[in-house]
mmCIF file with all atom_site columns, C-alpha atoms in Angstrom:
data_model
loop_
_atom_site.group_PDB
_atom_site.id
_atom_site.type_symbol
_atom_site.label_atom_id
_atom_site.label_alt_id
_atom_site.label_comp_id
_atom_site.label_asym_id
_atom_site.label_entity_id
_atom_site.label_seq_id
_atom_site.pdbx_PDB_ins_code
_atom_site.Cartn_x
_atom_site.Cartn_y
_atom_site.Cartn_z
_atom_site.occupancy
_atom_site.B_iso_or_equiv
_atom_site.pdbx_formal_charge
_atom_site.auth_seq_id
_atom_site.auth_comp_id
_atom_site.auth_asym_id
_atom_site.auth_atom_id
_atom_site.pdbx_PDB_model_num
ATOM 1   C CA . UNK A 1 1   ? 22.053  13.341 71.407  1.00 0.00 ? 1   UNK A CA 1
ATOM 2   C CA . UNK A 1 2   ? 19.173  14.930 69.532  1.00 0.00 ? 2   UNK A CA 1
ATOM 3   C CA . UNK A 1 3   ? 15.724  14.196 70.862  1.00 0.00 ? 3   UNK A CA 1
ATOM 4   C CA . UNK A 1 4   ? 12.531  13.426 68.998  1.00 0.00 ? 4   UNK A CA 1
ATOM 5   C CA . UNK A 1 5   ? 11.852  16.216 66.533  1.00 0.00 ? 5   UNK A CA 1
ATOM 6   C CA . UNK A 1 6   ? 8.350   17.160 65.446  1.00 0.00 ? 6   UNK A CA 1
ATOM 7   C CA . UNK A 1 7   ? 6.982   19.754 63.088  1.00 0.00 ? 7   UNK A CA 1
ATOM 8   C CA . UNK A 1 8   ? 5.083   21.944 62.888  1.00 0.00 ? 8   UNK A CA 1
ATOM 9   C CA . UNK A 1 9   ? 4.741   22.980 66.522  1.00 0.00 ? 9   UNK A CA 1
ATOM 10  C CA . UNK A 1 10  ? 1.458   24.732 65.852  1.00 0.00 ? 10  UNK A CA 1
ATOM 11  C CA . UNK A 1 11  ? -1.084  24.453 63.073  1.00 0.00 ? 11  UNK A CA 1
ATOM 12  C CA . UNK A 1 12  ? -4.398  26.244 62.646  1.00 0.00 ? 12  UNK A CA 1
ATOM 13  C CA . UNK A 1 13  ? -6.685  25.106 59.863  1.00 0.00 ? 13  UNK A CA 1
ATOM 14  C CA . UNK A 1 14  ? -10.321 25.267 58.912  1.00 0.00 ? 14  UNK A CA 1
ATOM 15  C CA . UNK A 1 15  ? -12.437 22.144 59.113  1.00 0.00 ? 15  UNK A CA 1
ATOM 16  C CA . UNK A 1 16  ? -12.382 19.900 56.078  1.00 0.00 ? 16  UNK A CA 1
ATOM 17  C CA . UNK A 1 17  ? -8.821  20.952 55.268  1.00 0.00 ? 17  UNK A CA 1
ATOM 18  C CA . UNK A 1 18  ? -5.971  18.420 55.277  1.00 0.00 ? 18  UNK A CA 1
ATOM 19  C CA . UNK A 1 19  ? -3.028  18.568 57.674  1.00 0.00 ? 19  UNK A CA 1
ATOM 20  C CA . UNK A 1 20  ? 0.172   16.601 58.104  1.00 0.00 ? 20  UNK A CA 1
ATOM 21  C CA . UNK A 1 21  ? 2.601   16.209 60.976  1.00 0.00 ? 21  UNK A CA 1
ATOM 22  C CA . UNK A 1 22  ? 6.162   15.018 60.727  1.00 0.00 ? 22  UNK A CA 1
ATOM 23  C CA . UNK A 1 23  ? 8.320   13.220 63.245  1.00 0.00 ? 23  UNK A CA 1
ATOM 24  C CA . UNK A 1 24  ? 11.976  12.260 63.327  1.00 0.00 ? 24  UNK A CA 1
ATOM 25  C CA . UNK A 1 25  ? 12.734  9.830  66.162  1.00 0.00 ? 25  UNK A CA 1
ATOM 26  C CA . UNK A 1 26  ? 15.939  9.448  68.105  1.00 0.00 ? 26  UNK A CA 1
ATOM 27  C CA . UNK A 1 27  ? 18.586  7.789  65.986  1.00 0.00 ? 27  UNK A CA 1
ATOM 28  C CA . UNK A 1 28  ? 18.567  4.038  66.407  1.00 0.00 ? 28  UNK A CA 1
ATOM 29  C CA . UNK A 1 29  ? 15.101  3.843  67.917  1.00 0.00 ? 29  UNK A CA 1
ATOM 30  C CA . UNK A 1 30  ? 13.169  1.209  66.041  1.00 0.00 ? 30  UNK A CA 1
ATOM 31  C CA . UNK A 1 31  ? 9.800   1.786  67.655  1.00 0.00 ? 31  UNK A CA 1
ATOM 32  C CA . UNK A 1 32  ? 7.828   4.919  66.875  1.00 0.00 ? 32  UNK A CA 1
ATOM 33  C CA . UNK A 1 33  ? 4.502   5.982  68.365  1.00 0.00 ? 33  UNK A CA 1
ATOM 34  C CA . UNK A 1 34  ? 1.927   8.600  67.546  1.00 0.00 ? 34  UNK A CA 1
ATOM 35  C CA . UNK A 1 35  ? -0.214  9.700  70.460  1.00 0.00 ? 35  UNK A CA 1
ATOM 36  C CA . UNK A 1 36  ? -3.049  12.222 70.631  1.00 0.00 ? 36  UNK A CA 1
ATOM 37  C CA . UNK A 1 37  ? -3.567  14.344 73.705  1.00 0.00 ? 37  UNK A CA 1
ATOM 38  C CA . UNK A 1 38  ? -6.883  16.102 74.095  1.00 0.00 ? 38  UNK A CA 1
ATOM 39  C CA . UNK A 1 39  ? -7.209  19.047 76.450  1.00 0.00 ? 39  UNK A CA 1
ATOM 40  C CA . UNK A 1 40  ? -7.277  17.935 80.053  1.00 0.00 ? 40  UNK A CA 1
ATOM 41  C CA . UNK A 1 41  ? -6.509  14.321 79.246  1.00 0.00 ? 41  UNK A CA 1
ATOM 42  C CA . UNK A 1 42  ? -3.514  12.075 79.030  1.00 0.00 ? 42  UNK A CA 1
ATOM 43  C CA . UNK A 1 43  ? -1.966  10.959 75.758  1.00 0.00 ? 43  UNK A CA 1
ATOM 44  C CA . UNK A 1 44  ? -3.743  8.150  73.910  1.00 0.00 ? 44  UNK A CA 1
ATOM 45  C CA . UNK A 1 45  ? -2.037  5.878  71.420  1.00 0.00 ? 45  UNK A CA 1
ATOM 46  C CA . UNK A 1 46  ? -2.995  6.237  67.765  1.00 0.00 ? 46  UNK A CA 1
ATOM 47  C CA . UNK A 1 47  ? -0.453  4.002  66.060  1.00 0.00 ? 47  UNK A CA 1
ATOM 48  C CA . UNK A 1 48  ? 2.791   2.172  66.750  1.00 0.00 ? 48  UNK A CA 1
ATOM 49  C CA . UNK A 1 49  ? 5.507   1.240  64.282  1.00 0.00 ? 49  UNK A CA 1
ATOM 50  C CA . UNK A 1 50  ? 8.222   -1.358 64.579  1.00 0.00 ? 50  UNK A CA 1
ATOM 51  C CA . UNK A 1 51  ? 10.663  -0.192 61.936  1.00 0.00 ? 51  UNK A CA 1
ATOM 52  C CA . UNK A 1 52  ? 8.474   0.450  58.895  1.00 0.00 ? 52  UNK A CA 1
ATOM 53  C CA . UNK A 1 53  ? 5.639   -1.849 59.936  1.00 0.00 ? 53  UNK A CA 1
ATOM 54  C CA . UNK A 1 54  ? 2.518   -0.524 61.630  1.00 0.00 ? 54  UNK A CA 1
ATOM 55  C CA . UNK A 1 55  ? 2.056   -3.194 64.297  1.00 0.00 ? 55  UNK A CA 1
ATOM 56  C CA . UNK A 1 56  ? -0.808  -1.524 66.165  1.00 0.00 ? 56  UNK A CA 1
ATOM 57  C CA . UNK A 1 57  ? -3.162  0.867  64.416  1.00 0.00 ? 57  UNK A CA 1
ATOM 58  C CA . UNK A 1 58  ? -6.301  -0.275 66.181  1.00 0.00 ? 58  UNK A CA 1
ATOM 59  C CA . UNK A 1 59  ? -6.973  3.186  67.646  1.00 0.00 ? 59  UNK A CA 1
ATOM 60  C CA . UNK A 1 60  ? -6.329  5.115  64.442  1.00 0.00 ? 60  UNK A CA 1
ATOM 61  C CA . UNK A 1 61  ? -9.552  6.493  62.877  1.00 0.00 ? 61  UNK A CA 1
ATOM 62  C CA . UNK A 1 62  ? -8.821  5.130  59.467  1.00 0.00 ? 62  UNK A CA 1
ATOM 63  C CA . UNK A 1 63  ? -11.558 6.985  57.653  1.00 0.00 ? 63  UNK A CA 1
ATOM 64  C CA . UNK A 1 64  ? -9.632  10.237 57.935  1.00 0.00 ? 64  UNK A CA 1
ATOM 65  C CA . UNK A 1 65  ? -6.269  9.474  59.531  1.00 0.00 ? 65  UNK A CA 1
ATOM 66  C CA . UNK A 1 66  ? -3.293  7.875  57.845  1.00 0.00 ? 66  UNK A CA 1
ATOM 67  C CA . UNK A 1 67  ? 0.330   7.419  58.766  1.00 0.00 ? 67  UNK A CA 1
ATOM 68  C CA . UNK A 1 68  ? 3.479   6.175  57.157  1.00 0.00 ? 68  UNK A CA 1
ATOM 69  C CA . UNK A 1 69  ? 7.042   5.354  58.077  1.00 0.00 ? 69  UNK A CA 1
ATOM 70  C CA . UNK A 1 70  ? 8.414   4.350  54.707  1.00 0.00 ? 70  UNK A CA 1
ATOM 71  C CA . UNK A 1 71  ? 12.088  3.838  55.496  1.00 0.00 ? 71  UNK A CA 1
ATOM 72  C CA . UNK A 1 72  ? 11.683  2.938  59.122  1.00 0.00 ? 72  UNK A CA 1
ATOM 73  C CA . UNK A 1 73  ? 13.015  6.273  60.344  1.00 0.00 ? 73  UNK A CA 1
ATOM 74  C CA . UNK A 1 74  ? 10.891  9.393  60.167  1.00 0.00 ? 74  UNK A CA 1
ATOM 75  C CA . UNK A 1 75  ? 7.119   9.301  60.045  1.00 0.00 ? 75  UNK A CA 1
ATOM 76  C CA . UNK A 1 76  ? 4.189   11.374 58.857  1.00 0.00 ? 76  UNK A CA 1
ATOM 77  C CA . UNK A 1 77  ? 0.690   11.486 60.311  1.00 0.00 ? 77  UNK A CA 1
ATOM 78  C CA . UNK A 1 78  ? -2.027  12.904 58.094  1.00 0.00 ? 78  UNK A CA 1
ATOM 79  C CA . UNK A 1 79  ? -5.619  13.954 58.694  1.00 0.00 ? 79  UNK A CA 1
ATOM 80  C CA . UNK A 1 80  ? -7.908  14.470 55.731  1.00 0.00 ? 80  UNK A CA 1
ATOM 81  C CA . UNK A 1 81  ? -10.366 16.036 56.109  1.00 0.00 ? 81  UNK A CA 1
ATOM 82  C CA . UNK A 1 82  ? -9.931  17.539 59.559  1.00 0.00 ? 82  UNK A CA 1
ATOM 83  C CA . UNK A 1 83  ? -12.910 17.917 61.880  1.00 0.00 ? 83  UNK A CA 1
ATOM 84  C CA . UNK A 1 84  ? -13.427 20.227 64.836  1.00 0.00 ? 84  UNK A CA 1
ATOM 85  C CA . UNK A 1 85  ? -12.930 17.324 67.224  1.00 0.00 ? 85  UNK A CA 1
ATOM 86  C CA . UNK A 1 86  ? -9.436  16.713 65.897  1.00 0.00 ? 86  UNK A CA 1
ATOM 87  C CA . UNK A 1 87  ? -8.138  19.742 67.765  1.00 0.00 ? 87  UNK A CA 1
ATOM 88  C CA . UNK A 1 88  ? -5.485  18.298 70.060  1.00 0.00 ? 88  UNK A CA 1
ATOM 89  C CA . UNK A 1 89  ? -1.767  17.915 70.558  1.00 0.00 ? 89  UNK A CA 1
ATOM 90  C CA . UNK A 1 90  ? -0.256  15.162 68.440  1.00 0.00 ? 90  UNK A CA 1
ATOM 91  C CA . UNK A 1 91  ? 2.749   13.614 70.127  1.00 0.00 ? 91  UNK A CA 1
ATOM 92  C CA . UNK A 1 92  ? 5.422   11.484 68.588  1.00 0.00 ? 92  UNK A CA 1
ATOM 93  C CA . UNK A 1 93  ? 7.531   9.204  70.733  1.00 0.00 ? 93  UNK A CA 1
ATOM 94  C CA . UNK A 1 94  ? 10.248  6.670  70.112  1.00 0.00 ? 94  UNK A CA 1
ATOM 95  C CA . UNK A 1 95  ? 11.803  3.805  71.982  1.00 0.00 ? 95  UNK A CA 1
ATOM 96  C CA . UNK A 1 96  ? 14.789  1.554  71.437  1.00 0.00 ? 96  UNK A CA 1
ATOM 97  C CA . UNK A 1 97  ? 12.953  -1.492 72.763  1.00 0.00 ? 97  UNK A CA 1
ATOM 98  C CA . UNK A 1 98  ? 10.579  -3.813 71.040  1.00 0.00 ? 98  UNK A CA 1
ATOM 99  C CA . UNK A 1 99  ? 6.942   -3.995 71.929  1.00 0.00 ? 99  UNK A CA 1
ATOM 100 C CA . UNK A 1 100 ? 6.927   -7.024 74.164  1.00 0.00 ? 100 UNK A CA 1
ATOM 101 C CA . UNK A 1 101 ? 7.804   -5.088 77.283  1.00 0.00 ? 101 UNK A CA 1
ATOM 102 C CA . UNK A 1 102 ? 7.284   -1.367 77.049  1.00 0.00 ? 102 UNK A CA 1
ATOM 103 C CA . UNK A 1 103 ? 9.998   0.628  78.699  1.00 0.00 ? 103 UNK A CA 1
ATOM 104 C CA . UNK A 1 104 ? 10.694  4.306  78.604  1.00 0.00 ? 104 UNK A CA 1
ATOM 105 C CA . UNK A 1 105 ? 9.324   6.355  75.745  1.00 0.00 ? 105 UNK A CA 1
ATOM 106 C CA . UNK A 1 106 ? 11.021  9.512  74.549  1.00 0.00 ? 106 UNK A CA 1
ATOM 107 C CA . UNK A 1 107 ? 8.612   12.206 73.444  1.00 0.00 ? 107 UNK A CA 1
ATOM 108 C CA . UNK A 1 108 ? 8.811   15.118 71.079  1.00 0.00 ? 108 UNK A CA 1
ATOM 109 C CA . UNK A 1 109 ? 7.400   18.529 71.915  1.00 0.00 ? 109 UNK A CA 1
ATOM 110 C CA . UNK A 1 110 ? 4.200   17.807 70.050  1.00 0.00 ? 110 UNK A CA 1
ATOM 111 C CA . UNK A 1 111 ? 2.213   19.454 67.285  1.00 0.00 ? 111 UNK A CA 1
ATOM 112 C CA . UNK A 1 112 ? -0.745  21.473 68.505  1.00 0.00 ? 112 UNK A CA 1
ATOM 113 C CA . UNK A 1 113 ? -3.609  21.405 66.025  1.00 0.00 ? 113 UNK A CA 1
ATOM 114 C CA . UNK A 1 114 ? -6.508  23.837 66.141  1.00 0.00 ? 114 UNK A CA 1
ATOM 115 C CA . UNK A 1 115 ? -9.387  23.195 63.750  1.00 0.00 ? 115 UNK A CA 1
ATOM 116 C CA . UNK A 1 116 ? -11.732 26.149 63.241  1.00 0.00 ? 116 UNK A CA 1
ATOM 117 C CA . UNK B 2 1   ? -12.400 -1.288 81.886  1.00 0.00 ? 1   UNK B CA 1
ATOM 118 C CA . UNK B 2 2   ? -8.664  -1.188 82.311  1.00 0.00 ? 2   UNK B CA 1
ATOM 119 C CA . UNK B 2 3   ? -7.475  2.280  83.255  1.00 0.00 ? 3   UNK B CA 1
ATOM 120 C CA . UNK B 2 4   ? -5.054  4.546  85.028  1.00 0.00 ? 4   UNK B CA 1
ATOM 121 C CA . UNK B 2 5   ? -6.611  6.937  87.535  1.00 0.00 ? 5   UNK B CA 1
ATOM 122 C CA . UNK B 2 6   ? -5.019  10.044 88.929  1.00 0.00 ? 6   UNK B CA 1
ATOM 123 C CA . UNK B 2 7   ? -6.830  11.341 91.947  1.00 0.00 ? 7   UNK B CA 1
ATOM 124 C CA . UNK B 2 8   ? -6.319  15.055 91.589  1.00 0.00 ? 8   UNK B CA 1
ATOM 125 C CA . UNK B 2 9   ? -6.866  17.202 88.546  1.00 0.00 ? 9   UNK B CA 1
ATOM 126 C CA . UNK B 2 10  ? -5.210  20.333 89.924  1.00 0.00 ? 10  UNK B CA 1
ATOM 127 C CA . UNK B 2 11  ? -3.084  20.832 93.020  1.00 0.00 ? 11  UNK B CA 1
ATOM 128 C CA . UNK B 2 12  ? -1.987  24.234 94.271  1.00 0.00 ? 12  UNK B CA 1
ATOM 129 C CA . UNK B 2 13  ? 0.583   24.541 97.025  1.00 0.00 ? 13  UNK B CA 1
ATOM 130 C CA . UNK B 2 14  ? 3.244   26.839 98.370  1.00 0.00 ? 14  UNK B CA 1
ATOM 131 C CA . UNK B 2 15  ? 6.983   26.412 98.115  1.00 0.00 ? 15  UNK B CA 1
ATOM 132 C CA . UNK B 2 16  ? 8.466   24.045 100.696 1.00 0.00 ? 16  UNK B CA 1
ATOM 133 C CA . UNK B 2 17  ? 5.162   22.205 101.078 1.00 0.00 ? 17  UNK B CA 1
ATOM 134 C CA . UNK B 2 18  ? 5.081   18.464 100.608 1.00 0.00 ? 18  UNK B CA 1
ATOM 135 C CA . UNK B 2 19  ? 3.503   16.955 97.528  1.00 0.00 ? 19  UNK B CA 1
ATOM 136 C CA . UNK B 2 20  ? 1.796   13.634 97.037  1.00 0.00 ? 20  UNK B CA 1
ATOM 137 C CA . UNK B 2 21  ? -0.010  12.679 93.853  1.00 0.00 ? 21  UNK B CA 1
ATOM 138 C CA . UNK B 2 22  ? -2.113  9.571  93.770  1.00 0.00 ? 22  UNK B CA 1
ATOM 139 C CA . UNK B 2 23  ? -2.174  7.034  90.953  1.00 0.00 ? 23  UNK B CA 1
ATOM 140 C CA . UNK B 2 24  ? -4.124  3.795  90.760  1.00 0.00 ? 24  UNK B CA 1
ATOM 141 C CA . UNK B 2 25  ? -4.292  1.348  87.906  1.00 0.00 ? 25  UNK B CA 1
ATOM 142 C CA . UNK B 2 26  ? -6.615  -1.502 87.130  1.00 0.00 ? 26  UNK B CA 1
ATOM 143 C CA . UNK B 2 27  ? -4.411  -3.750 85.006  1.00 0.00 ? 27  UNK B CA 1
ATOM 144 C CA . UNK B 2 28  ? -3.720  -7.233 86.304  1.00 0.00 ? 28  UNK B CA 1
ATOM 145 C CA . UNK B 2 29  ? -0.437  -9.040 86.260  1.00 0.00 ? 29  UNK B CA 1
ATOM 146 C CA . UNK B 2 30  ? 3.025   -7.577 86.223  1.00 0.00 ? 30  UNK B CA 1
ATOM 147 C CA . UNK B 2 31  ? 3.277   -4.051 84.878  1.00 0.00 ? 31  UNK B CA 1
ATOM 148 C CA . UNK B 2 32  ? 5.932   -1.405 84.532  1.00 0.00 ? 32  UNK B CA 1
ATOM 149 C CA . UNK B 2 33  ? 5.014   1.913  86.102  1.00 0.00 ? 33  UNK B CA 1
ATOM 150 C CA . UNK B 2 34  ? 6.092   5.418  85.217  1.00 0.00 ? 34  UNK B CA 1
ATOM 151 C CA . UNK B 2 35  ? 5.687   9.032  86.177  1.00 0.00 ? 35  UNK B CA 1
ATOM 152 C CA . UNK B 2 36  ? 6.232   11.569 83.439  1.00 0.00 ? 36  UNK B CA 1
ATOM 153 C CA . UNK B 2 37  ? 6.392   15.333 83.845  1.00 0.00 ? 37  UNK B CA 1
ATOM 154 C CA . UNK B 2 38  ? 5.671   18.087 81.378  1.00 0.00 ? 38  UNK B CA 1
ATOM 155 C CA . UNK B 2 39  ? 7.024   21.504 82.281  1.00 0.00 ? 39  UNK B CA 1
ATOM 156 C CA . UNK B 2 40  ? 5.370   24.503 80.618  1.00 0.00 ? 40  UNK B CA 1
ATOM 157 C CA . UNK B 2 41  ? 6.339   24.629 76.959  1.00 0.00 ? 41  UNK B CA 1
ATOM 158 C CA . UNK B 2 42  ? 8.425   21.483 77.109  1.00 0.00 ? 42  UNK B CA 1
ATOM 159 C CA . UNK B 2 43  ? 8.069   17.871 76.078  1.00 0.00 ? 43  UNK B CA 1
ATOM 160 C CA . UNK B 2 44  ? 6.989   14.997 78.276  1.00 0.00 ? 44  UNK B CA 1
ATOM 161 C CA . UNK B 2 45  ? 9.960   13.595 80.102  1.00 0.00 ? 45  UNK B CA 1
ATOM 162 C CA . UNK B 2 46  ? 10.507  10.698 82.435  1.00 0.00 ? 46  UNK B CA 1
ATOM 163 C CA . UNK B 2 47  ? 10.524  11.484 86.138  1.00 0.00 ? 47  UNK B CA 1
ATOM 164 C CA . UNK B 2 48  ? 10.952  7.954  87.438  1.00 0.00 ? 48  UNK B CA 1
ATOM 165 C CA . UNK B 2 49  ? 10.050  4.348  86.701  1.00 0.00 ? 49  UNK B CA 1
ATOM 166 C CA . UNK B 2 50  ? 9.451   1.065  88.458  1.00 0.00 ? 50  UNK B CA 1
ATOM 167 C CA . UNK B 2 51  ? 10.054  -2.297 86.809  1.00 0.00 ? 51  UNK B CA 1
ATOM 168 C CA . UNK B 2 52  ? 10.828  -4.588 89.735  1.00 0.00 ? 52  UNK B CA 1
ATOM 169 C CA . UNK B 2 53  ? 12.699  -4.787 93.016  1.00 0.00 ? 53  UNK B CA 1
ATOM 170 C CA . UNK B 2 54  ? 12.555  -2.128 95.739  1.00 0.00 ? 54  UNK B CA 1
ATOM 171 C CA . UNK B 2 55  ? 9.030   -0.684 95.621  1.00 0.00 ? 55  UNK B CA 1
ATOM 172 C CA . UNK B 2 56  ? 10.332  2.732  96.655  1.00 0.00 ? 56  UNK B CA 1
ATOM 173 C CA . UNK B 2 57  ? 11.960  4.317  93.641  1.00 0.00 ? 57  UNK B CA 1
ATOM 174 C CA . UNK B 2 58  ? 13.781  7.584  93.436  1.00 0.00 ? 58  UNK B CA 1
ATOM 175 C CA . UNK B 2 59  ? 13.732  9.821  90.413  1.00 0.00 ? 59  UNK B CA 1
ATOM 176 C CA . UNK B 2 60  ? 15.126  13.115 89.310  1.00 0.00 ? 60  UNK B CA 1
ATOM 177 C CA . UNK B 2 61  ? 14.761  16.404 91.166  1.00 0.00 ? 61  UNK B CA 1
ATOM 178 C CA . UNK B 2 62  ? 14.047  14.817 94.540  1.00 0.00 ? 62  UNK B CA 1
ATOM 179 C CA . UNK B 2 63  ? 10.924  12.946 93.511  1.00 0.00 ? 63  UNK B CA 1
ATOM 180 C CA . UNK B 2 64  ? 10.149  9.427  94.682  1.00 0.00 ? 64  UNK B CA 1
ATOM 181 C CA . UNK B 2 65  ? 7.301   7.004  94.196  1.00 0.00 ? 65  UNK B CA 1
ATOM 182 C CA . UNK B 2 66  ? 6.080   3.963  96.061  1.00 0.00 ? 66  UNK B CA 1
ATOM 183 C CA . UNK B 2 67  ? 4.592   0.915  94.413  1.00 0.00 ? 67  UNK B CA 1
ATOM 184 C CA . UNK B 2 68  ? 2.020   -0.847 96.578  1.00 0.00 ? 68  UNK B CA 1
ATOM 185 C CA . UNK B 2 69  ? 0.983   -3.966 94.737  1.00 0.00 ? 69  UNK B CA 1
ATOM 186 C CA . UNK B 2 70  ? -1.948  -4.804 96.983  1.00 0.00 ? 70  UNK B CA 1
ATOM 187 C CA . UNK B 2 71  ? -3.456  -1.389 96.344  1.00 0.00 ? 71  UNK B CA 1
ATOM 188 C CA . UNK B 2 72  ? -2.573  -1.192 92.650  1.00 0.00 ? 72  UNK B CA 1
ATOM 189 C CA . UNK B 2 73  ? -1.053  2.184  93.448  1.00 0.00 ? 73  UNK B CA 1
ATOM 190 C CA . UNK B 2 74  ? 2.046   4.100  92.449  1.00 0.00 ? 74  UNK B CA 1
ATOM 191 C CA . UNK B 2 75  ? 1.939   7.413  94.288  1.00 0.00 ? 75  UNK B CA 1
ATOM 192 C CA . UNK B 2 76  ? 4.405   10.198 93.630  1.00 0.00 ? 76  UNK B CA 1
ATOM 193 C CA . UNK B 2 77  ? 5.926   12.235 96.442  1.00 0.00 ? 77  UNK B CA 1
ATOM 194 C CA . UNK B 2 78  ? 8.278   15.109 97.052  1.00 0.00 ? 78  UNK B CA 1
ATOM 195 C CA . UNK B 2 79  ? 9.012   16.340 100.586 1.00 0.00 ? 79  UNK B CA 1
ATOM 196 C CA . UNK B 2 80  ? 9.552   19.988 99.702  1.00 0.00 ? 80  UNK B CA 1
ATOM 197 C CA . UNK B 2 81  ? 8.466   21.479 96.395  1.00 0.00 ? 81  UNK B CA 1
ATOM 198 C CA . UNK B 2 82  ? 9.981   24.395 94.572  1.00 0.00 ? 82  UNK B CA 1
ATOM 199 C CA . UNK B 2 83  ? 8.427   26.929 92.243  1.00 0.00 ? 83  UNK B CA 1
ATOM 200 C CA . UNK B 2 84  ? 10.175  25.140 89.374  1.00 0.00 ? 84  UNK B CA 1
ATOM 201 C CA . UNK B 2 85  ? 8.107   22.004 90.073  1.00 0.00 ? 85  UNK B CA 1
ATOM 202 C CA . UNK B 2 86  ? 5.107   23.716 88.506  1.00 0.00 ? 86  UNK B CA 1
ATOM 203 C CA . UNK B 2 87  ? 4.158   21.296 85.753  1.00 0.00 ? 87  UNK B CA 1
ATOM 204 C CA . UNK B 2 88  ? 1.734   18.633 84.662  1.00 0.00 ? 88  UNK B CA 1
ATOM 205 C CA . UNK B 2 89  ? 2.382   15.158 86.006  1.00 0.00 ? 89  UNK B CA 1
ATOM 206 C CA . UNK B 2 90  ? 1.262   11.951 84.319  1.00 0.00 ? 90  UNK B CA 1
ATOM 207 C CA . UNK B 2 91  ? 1.179   8.462  85.715  1.00 0.00 ? 91  UNK B CA 1
ATOM 208 C CA . UNK B 2 92  ? 1.532   5.692  83.136  1.00 0.00 ? 92  UNK B CA 1
ATOM 209 C CA . UNK B 2 93  ? 1.406   1.920  82.972  1.00 0.00 ? 93  UNK B CA 1
ATOM 210 C CA . UNK B 2 94  ? 3.603   0.025  80.555  1.00 0.00 ? 94  UNK B CA 1
ATOM 211 C CA . UNK B 2 95  ? 1.520   -2.508 78.667  1.00 0.00 ? 95  UNK B CA 1
ATOM 212 C CA . UNK B 2 96  ? 2.664   -4.693 75.772  1.00 0.00 ? 96  UNK B CA 1
ATOM 213 C CA . UNK B 2 97  ? 3.200   -2.271 72.963  1.00 0.00 ? 97  UNK B CA 1
ATOM 214 C CA . UNK B 2 98  ? 2.338   1.012  74.616  1.00 0.00 ? 98  UNK B CA 1
ATOM 215 C CA . UNK B 2 99  ? 2.150   3.248  77.638  1.00 0.00 ? 99  UNK B CA 1
ATOM 216 C CA . UNK B 2 100 ? -1.328  3.873  79.008  1.00 0.00 ? 100 UNK B CA 1
ATOM 217 C CA . UNK B 2 101 ? -1.568  7.278  80.680  1.00 0.00 ? 101 UNK B CA 1
ATOM 218 C CA . UNK B 2 102 ? -3.713  8.802  83.355  1.00 0.00 ? 102 UNK B CA 1
ATOM 219 C CA . UNK B 2 103 ? -5.438  12.124 82.747  1.00 0.00 ? 103 UNK B CA 1
ATOM 220 C CA . UNK B 2 104 ? -2.685  14.081 84.454  1.00 0.00 ? 104 UNK B CA 1
ATOM 221 C CA . UNK B 2 105 ? -2.433  16.361 87.468  1.00 0.00 ? 105 UNK B CA 1
ATOM 222 C CA . UNK B 2 106 ? -1.548  20.007 87.096  1.00 0.00 ? 106 UNK B CA 1
ATOM 223 C CA . UNK B 2 107 ? 0.646   21.154 89.958  1.00 0.00 ? 107 UNK B CA 1
ATOM 224 C CA . UNK B 2 108 ? 1.001   24.858 90.620  1.00 0.00 ? 108 UNK B CA 1
ATOM 225 C CA . UNK B 2 109 ? 3.593   25.926 93.176  1.00 0.00 ? 109 UNK B CA 1
ATOM 226 C CA . UNK B 2 110 ? 3.232   29.440 94.506  1.00 0.00 ? 110 UNK B CA 1
ATOM 227 C CA . UNK B 2 111 ? 6.417   31.285 95.372  1.00 0.00 ? 111 UNK B CA 1
#
């Protein structure tokens, strides 16, 4: 079974440039998460989707971050414009369960963003 | 504030030594508890989990963890580490809709 696939693995951009990350979850997993992991810290949730609906985007900085999951399968996370503080690893995860009782999450390898 | 605290930021030990990583959480009520591991260059993967029942849970690669409800703790242990256990270890609490992670502990095992 294929795991969660993310791309790109690494991205280096200058500040004020846009950037986008893509995620394909495990087949059949309805719930998709985007987490951000800053250096030396644990992952922090940015947004959660149940199928194509964003059910929790309370931690997403909406002035510059956006996300979509149009067909309820793969997802894109965008930052425009990027700031120095956005340098981090962006993790995508998926789960077969609904949100009422969080079980195991399956993570991708992450996309490491460096903003210069 | 609700949080997950991992006691050690970086642990260095020799092969065959015993390992114990502390984790405390401040969420009330019933929670699911997890330890995830991230080996160098790899994705986060589940090491073990506790939902209910026996508070001593066994995971992959000889790891185990003990849930002590009165102490809000879920400490990870391994009796004898190997060089291949070098990794970053994250404790996490399962809340409605997400996992809340601790800051992680980097474990370096010297051969």
